[in-house]
Amino acid sequence: MLKIGFLKDNLIRNKIAFTPNSAAVIVIGRDPKCEISFPEIKNISAQHAQLIHDQNGNLYIVDLNSTNGVFINNNRIAPGVQILLHKTDDVRFSGIGGIKLTFNPDDYSTKPGTGPSPILHHNLFYLLNRKSKITLGRNKDNDVCLDNPVVSSHHAEIEKRGEDKYLLTDANSLNGIYVNGKKVNGSVYITEHDVIIIGRFKLTLKGQAKDLSKEVAIRAERIVKIFKGGKVGLHESSFEIPSKSLLAVMGPSGCGKSTLLKALNGDAPPSSGKVYISGLSLSENFDYIKTHIGYVPQDDIVHKELTVEQSLFYAAKLRLENASSDFIKQKIDQVLRQLKIEAIRGSLVGKISGGQRKRVSIAVEILTDPLILFLDEPTSPLDPQTVKEFLEILKDLTVKGTTVIMVTHKPEDLNYMDDVIFMSEGGHIVYHASKNNYLNYFGVPDTVTVYTELVDTKAKKWITKHQQSHPNNSKSNSNSDIGRTFNHANFFLQYWWLTIRYFNIKLNDSINSLFMVGQAPIIAGLICLIFSSVTQAVPFLMAVSAVWFGANNAAREIVGETPIYKRERMFNQGILAYILSKVTVLSSFAALQSLLFTLIIYLNFSDSNPEWNDPVSTFLWMMMISIGATMMGLLISSLVTTTEKVMTLVPIVLIPQIMLAGVVAKIESPFVELLSYLMLSRWGTEGFSIIQKDVSAEIQVPQIDGSQVTEKITVNAIDQLKNSFHSSYSDRFGSWHGTMDLDLVAVLFITIACFIGIYVALKLKDPIKIR
């Protein structure tokens, strides 16, 4: 194995190892993007020289047109010429006083304070032939050291299990391992052809490790977005965005800025073309890429009912499932400090300013140290003073390794950008270059005038100019980039933390929660005031109340957090865990409402004639009806796009519950009878009547003088109710009609049907195909 080191003041500053049969290329320079970087040494150029190691073990050097040159045996070599190195050569960068290359790095001491140097060019196959098991991780004691914060100390291991059999195992790492774009749970057998991704590194058994953070951040090849109905939202475009840069996407309203952003990050994939993130196909590696990109849409992606710290804590628990509590606390402290929002960590998100909420949304995204951060108009809610500080924070993120792409309409934001994309009406990219040259390109004095050039007939000139200067030579075909497969996080952990978070949301929103619970004693009290005895109306009103509690509690709970759900779904959230967390919390409130309601009804009618029977069964049945209605409410919430539409739909759903229960009016036709089977109130009323057994009724008794006197009698509740149903009920169900068994099956059927409907509705909202 060939080892080399880089000396300054006779101390090793960096070192690297090349293994036999392994080709590798590294760049030495002052730029932090270089594999071997000396940012503090001024006489080293940004990209000073290149070392090339071939599969035969030869090492070559190339001067990359550096200012102060590369010297071999005191002779400066010509730029661009590949020179073979020998172990006896004296190789220096920038001459005397610069950096010296040594072929004996182990003979020297390492400079104190120097961190572990990444050894990126291990040939795993070579190592596995020397020992049967190797470890990979961030610590220096691993066989393969991958020095990056997103790599765990001991991340993975590979064990040779016989001829050409290799077992890759995740060592309970924080960010997991991926093989051929798919996350590995536990262990998997791999071959020399499989691509392994660990943290930021892509490896193969026989190839070199590649640091993905040094690749081009985004490469788009002939991407097109066509909406339903044939409208083109984004015309064919190909471009590259370098890593660790800050780029603005600008243009007039409706020109496709957000469409472009969503096409690049997978929220609304392009209809055709290819997108590559850090050299990886977005469509083929979405399982990996989704956890390494951040996305903050225009709407807030944090719950207003949680504190800032709670929002970050639950986001970390959902996204970093293997992280310890100490790690999460340190990470939260870090991002709060980084975004300068430490002072509001205990404040409710709903109580802070719009600009602060935007920072909290960004804080959620950078918890996972994304390669790329997408922001949709982040400076819109900010005042000029806050904008300056905010953009400086974004600039600092790029210095630390994150590429930031933001949609903006504010010209002053360009002062902090590296590059800018301008788009014209109709979804055309008309400029993509440095922010310093766009005014000359458009031949105008200011940014506002640029906007006037990009609308109406003027835009055609710039569309044509850009197309002529950027001929589409991309090899990508027109295959759609839609249709990805990715795994979700651990179901039980997701369900647990989603449930705990939702409980906290309800507890923090104490006023609304009290009003919600308070409905039960208020309605029950009104029933007690109006009815002096248990009539058929009481079981009916209990059933209708149970339906109202469940549906009203749930009808806004999904649609009200659509931006948050969409972002978490895009990252790793499973639909089933999400629905069950809602059902668990809302069912708890339904149980409390049912308990209070039943208790009041029982206490009031315990001494009446007839008295209220079996309060335990009453409570359980009311809770079951409420849970079924909760599913109905969640179904409504999953079908609509705004809370205003919920308010339109809820009466349409609830009024038939009153009309078709068989109490307000007799069911006169077989068709209406069939419709009533879909009503929870119908089966709920029947169930309460069966539990109660007897109810009081008023009858008119004729007198001798021909007058009539109203008398109260006790009748069988279920027999009286059956008279209100159509005769087809008994014909259809025979001896099963009017029984608790049938009521139970009917309520379960409606509940399960609504649950399936919620799942399907949420699944259909996925912008990508997730299996």
mmCIF file with all atom_site columns, C-alpha atoms in Angstrom, residues 608-693:
data_model
loop_
_atom_site.group_PDB
_atom_site.id
_atom_site.type_symbol
_atom_site.label_atom_id
_atom_site.label_alt_id
_atom_site.label_comp_id
_atom_site.label_asym_id
_atom_site.label_entity_id
_atom_site.label_seq_id
_atom_site.pdbx_PDB_ins_code
_atom_site.Cartn_x
_atom_site.Cartn_y
_atom_site.Cartn_z
_atom_site.occupancy
_atom_site.B_iso_or_equiv
_atom_site.pdbx_formal_charge
_atom_site.auth_seq_id
_atom_site.auth_comp_id
_atom_site.auth_asym_id
_atom_site.auth_atom_id
_atom_site.pdbx_PDB_model_num
ATOM 1  C CA . SER A 1 608 ? -86.534 8.088  36.745 1.00 0.00 ? 608 SER A CA 1
ATOM 2  C CA . ASN A 1 609 ? -89.084 5.602  35.502 1.00 0.00 ? 609 ASN A CA 1
ATOM 3  C CA . PRO A 1 610 ? -87.713 3.860  33.558 1.00 0.00 ? 610 PRO A CA 1
ATOM 4  C CA . GLU A 1 611 ? -84.239 4.454  34.920 1.00 0.00 ? 611 GLU A CA 1
ATOM 5  C CA . TRP A 1 612 ? -81.121 4.503  32.736 1.00 0.00 ? 612 TRP A CA 1
ATOM 6  C CA . ASN A 1 613 ? -79.677 0.987  32.397 1.00 0.00 ? 613 ASN A CA 1
ATOM 7  C CA . ASP A 1 614 ? -76.095 -0.267 32.245 1.00 0.00 ? 614 ASP A CA 1
ATOM 8  C CA . PRO A 1 615 ? -73.899 2.888  32.263 1.00 0.00 ? 615 PRO A CA 1
ATOM 9  C CA . VAL A 1 616 ? -70.749 0.857  31.466 1.00 0.00 ? 616 VAL A CA 1
ATOM 10 C CA . SER A 1 617 ? -72.187 -0.545 28.230 1.00 0.00 ? 617 SER A CA 1
ATOM 11 C CA . THR A 1 618 ? -73.552 2.915  27.419 1.00 0.00 ? 618 THR A CA 1
ATOM 12 C CA . PHE A 1 619 ? -70.107 4.462  27.820 1.00 0.00 ? 619 PHE A CA 1
ATOM 13 C CA . LEU A 1 620 ? -68.392 1.796  25.688 1.00 0.00 ? 620 LEU A CA 1
ATOM 14 C CA . TRP A 1 621 ? -70.992 2.063  22.924 1.00 0.00 ? 621 TRP A CA 1
ATOM 15 C CA . MET A 1 622 ? -70.875 5.853  22.861 1.00 0.00 ? 622 MET A CA 1
ATOM 16 C CA . MET A 1 623 ? -67.074 5.752  22.699 1.00 0.00 ? 623 MET A CA 1
ATOM 17 C CA . MET A 1 624 ? -67.229 3.287  19.812 1.00 0.00 ? 624 MET A CA 1
ATOM 18 C CA . ILE A 1 625 ? -69.660 5.503  17.873 1.00 0.00 ? 625 ILE A CA 1
ATOM 19 C CA . SER A 1 626 ? -67.406 8.521  18.549 1.00 0.00 ? 626 SER A CA 1
ATOM 20 C CA . ILE A 1 627 ? -64.338 6.671  17.301 1.00 0.00 ? 627 ILE A CA 1
ATOM 21 C CA . GLY A 1 628 ? -66.199 5.687  14.141 1.00 0.00 ? 628 GLY A CA 1
ATOM 22 C CA . ALA A 1 629 ? -67.210 9.327  13.684 1.00 0.00 ? 629 ALA A CA 1
ATOM 23 C CA . THR A 1 630 ? -63.580 10.334 14.276 1.00 0.00 ? 630 THR A CA 1
ATOM 24 C CA . MET A 1 631 ? -62.646 8.205  11.269 1.00 0.00 ? 631 MET A CA 1
ATOM 25 C CA . MET A 1 632 ? -65.390 9.917  9.314  1.00 0.00 ? 632 MET A CA 1
ATOM 26 C CA . GLY A 1 633 ? -64.031 13.341 10.310 1.00 0.00 ? 633 GLY A CA 1
ATOM 27 C CA . LEU A 1 634 ? -60.478 12.385 9.388  1.00 0.00 ? 634 LEU A CA 1
ATOM 28 C CA . LEU A 1 635 ? -61.743 11.120 6.027  1.00 0.00 ? 635 LEU A CA 1
ATOM 29 C CA . ILE A 1 636 ? -63.323 14.508 5.338  1.00 0.00 ? 636 ILE A CA 1
ATOM 30 C CA . SER A 1 637 ? -60.089 16.204 6.409  1.00 0.00 ? 637 SER A CA 1
ATOM 31 C CA . SER A 1 638 ? -57.988 14.024 4.105  1.00 0.00 ? 638 SER A CA 1
ATOM 32 C CA . LEU A 1 639 ? -60.225 14.680 1.087  1.00 0.00 ? 639 LEU A CA 1
ATOM 33 C CA . VAL A 1 640 ? -60.253 18.485 1.148  1.00 0.00 ? 640 VAL A CA 1
ATOM 34 C CA . THR A 1 641 ? -57.506 21.023 0.530  1.00 0.00 ? 641 THR A CA 1
ATOM 35 C CA . THR A 1 642 ? -58.551 23.874 2.850  1.00 0.00 ? 642 THR A CA 1
ATOM 36 C CA . THR A 1 643 ? -60.222 24.247 6.241  1.00 0.00 ? 643 THR A CA 1
ATOM 37 C CA . GLU A 1 644 ? -62.920 26.376 4.572  1.00 0.00 ? 644 GLU A CA 1
ATOM 38 C CA . LYS A 1 645 ? -63.989 23.348 2.525  1.00 0.00 ? 645 LYS A CA 1
ATOM 39 C CA . VAL A 1 646 ? -64.235 21.342 5.739  1.00 0.00 ? 646 VAL A CA 1
ATOM 40 C CA . MET A 1 647 ? -66.852 23.753 7.075  1.00 0.00 ? 647 MET A CA 1
ATOM 41 C CA . THR A 1 648 ? -68.842 23.225 3.880  1.00 0.00 ? 648 THR A CA 1
ATOM 42 C CA . LEU A 1 649 ? -68.689 19.436 4.004  1.00 0.00 ? 649 LEU A CA 1
ATOM 43 C CA . VAL A 1 650 ? -69.333 18.810 7.712  1.00 0.00 ? 650 VAL A CA 1
ATOM 44 C CA . PRO A 1 651 ? -73.038 19.867 7.650  1.00 0.00 ? 651 PRO A CA 1
ATOM 45 C CA . ILE A 1 652 ? -73.583 17.829 4.464  1.00 0.00 ? 652 ILE A CA 1
ATOM 46 C CA . VAL A 1 653 ? -72.258 14.771 6.295  1.00 0.00 ? 653 VAL A CA 1
ATOM 47 C CA . LEU A 1 654 ? -73.890 15.375 9.693  1.00 0.00 ? 654 LEU A CA 1
ATOM 48 C CA . ILE A 1 655 ? -77.437 16.458 8.731  1.00 0.00 ? 655 ILE A CA 1
ATOM 49 C CA . PRO A 1 656 ? -78.236 13.067 7.088  1.00 0.00 ? 656 PRO A CA 1
ATOM 50 C CA . GLN A 1 657 ? -77.172 11.468 10.378 1.00 0.00 ? 657 GLN A CA 1
ATOM 51 C CA . ILE A 1 658 ? -80.167 13.208 11.962 1.00 0.00 ? 658 ILE A CA 1
ATOM 52 C CA . MET A 1 659 ? -82.598 12.631 9.127  1.00 0.00 ? 659 MET A CA 1
ATOM 53 C CA . LEU A 1 660 ? -81.860 8.928  8.492  1.00 0.00 ? 660 LEU A CA 1
ATOM 54 C CA . ALA A 1 661 ? -81.648 7.601  12.046 1.00 0.00 ? 661 ALA A CA 1
ATOM 55 C CA . GLY A 1 662 ? -85.300 6.575  11.977 1.00 0.00 ? 662 GLY A CA 1
ATOM 56 C CA . VAL A 1 663 ? -86.416 8.816  14.848 1.00 0.00 ? 663 VAL A CA 1
ATOM 57 C CA . VAL A 1 664 ? -87.130 12.199 13.286 1.00 0.00 ? 664 VAL A CA 1
ATOM 58 C CA . ALA A 1 665 ? -89.093 10.586 10.443 1.00 0.00 ? 665 ALA A CA 1
ATOM 59 C CA . LYS A 1 666 ? -90.175 7.063  9.559  1.00 0.00 ? 666 LYS A CA 1
ATOM 60 C CA . ILE A 1 667 ? -88.158 5.476  6.732  1.00 0.00 ? 667 ILE A CA 1
ATOM 61 C CA . GLU A 1 668 ? -90.724 4.872  4.013  1.00 0.00 ? 668 GLU A CA 1
ATOM 62 C CA . SER A 1 669 ? -88.762 3.383  1.072  1.00 0.00 ? 669 SER A CA 1
ATOM 63 C CA . PRO A 1 670 ? -86.229 0.572  0.510  1.00 0.00 ? 670 PRO A CA 1
ATOM 64 C CA . PHE A 1 671 ? -83.775 3.025  -1.080 1.00 0.00 ? 671 PHE A CA 1
ATOM 65 C CA . VAL A 1 672 ? -83.802 5.376  1.908  1.00 0.00 ? 672 VAL A CA 1
ATOM 66 C CA . GLU A 1 673 ? -83.511 2.304  4.135  1.00 0.00 ? 673 GLU A CA 1
ATOM 67 C CA . LEU A 1 674 ? -80.308 1.347  2.283  1.00 0.00 ? 674 LEU A CA 1
ATOM 68 C CA . LEU A 1 675 ? -78.954 4.880  2.665  1.00 0.00 ? 675 LEU A CA 1
ATOM 69 C CA . SER A 1 676 ? -79.600 4.741  6.397  1.00 0.00 ? 676 SER A CA 1
ATOM 70 C CA . TYR A 1 677 ? -77.248 1.760  6.679  1.00 0.00 ? 677 TYR A CA 1
ATOM 71 C CA . LEU A 1 678 ? -74.374 4.190  5.996  1.00 0.00 ? 678 LEU A CA 1
ATOM 72 C CA . MET A 1 679 ? -75.306 6.329  9.001  1.00 0.00 ? 679 MET A CA 1
ATOM 73 C CA . LEU A 1 680 ? -73.530 5.792  12.298 1.00 0.00 ? 680 LEU A CA 1
ATOM 74 C CA . SER A 1 681 ? -76.470 7.508  14.019 1.00 0.00 ? 681 SER A CA 1
ATOM 75 C CA . ARG A 1 682 ? -78.888 4.817  12.829 1.00 0.00 ? 682 ARG A CA 1
ATOM 76 C CA . TRP A 1 683 ? -76.854 1.941  14.305 1.00 0.00 ? 683 TRP A CA 1
ATOM 77 C CA . GLY A 1 684 ? -75.882 4.043  17.309 1.00 0.00 ? 684 GLY A CA 1
ATOM 78 C CA . THR A 1 685 ? -79.513 4.818  18.146 1.00 0.00 ? 685 THR A CA 1
ATOM 79 C CA . GLU A 1 686 ? -80.450 1.162  17.783 1.00 0.00 ? 686 GLU A CA 1
ATOM 80 C CA . GLY A 1 687 ? -77.550 0.104  19.992 1.00 0.00 ? 687 GLY A CA 1
ATOM 81 C CA . PHE A 1 688 ? -78.469 2.582  22.738 1.00 0.00 ? 688 PHE A CA 1
ATOM 82 C CA . SER A 1 689 ? -82.094 1.408  22.519 1.00 0.00 ? 689 SER A CA 1
ATOM 83 C CA . ILE A 1 690 ? -81.005 -2.211 22.984 1.00 0.00 ? 690 ILE A CA 1
ATOM 84 C CA . ILE A 1 691 ? -78.844 -1.276 25.989 1.00 0.00 ? 691 ILE A CA 1
ATOM 85 C CA . GLN A 1 692 ? -81.624 0.825  27.546 1.00 0.00 ? 692 GLN A CA 1
ATOM 86 C CA . LYS A 1 693 ? -84.367 -1.796 26.893 1.00 0.00 ? 693 LYS A CA 1
#
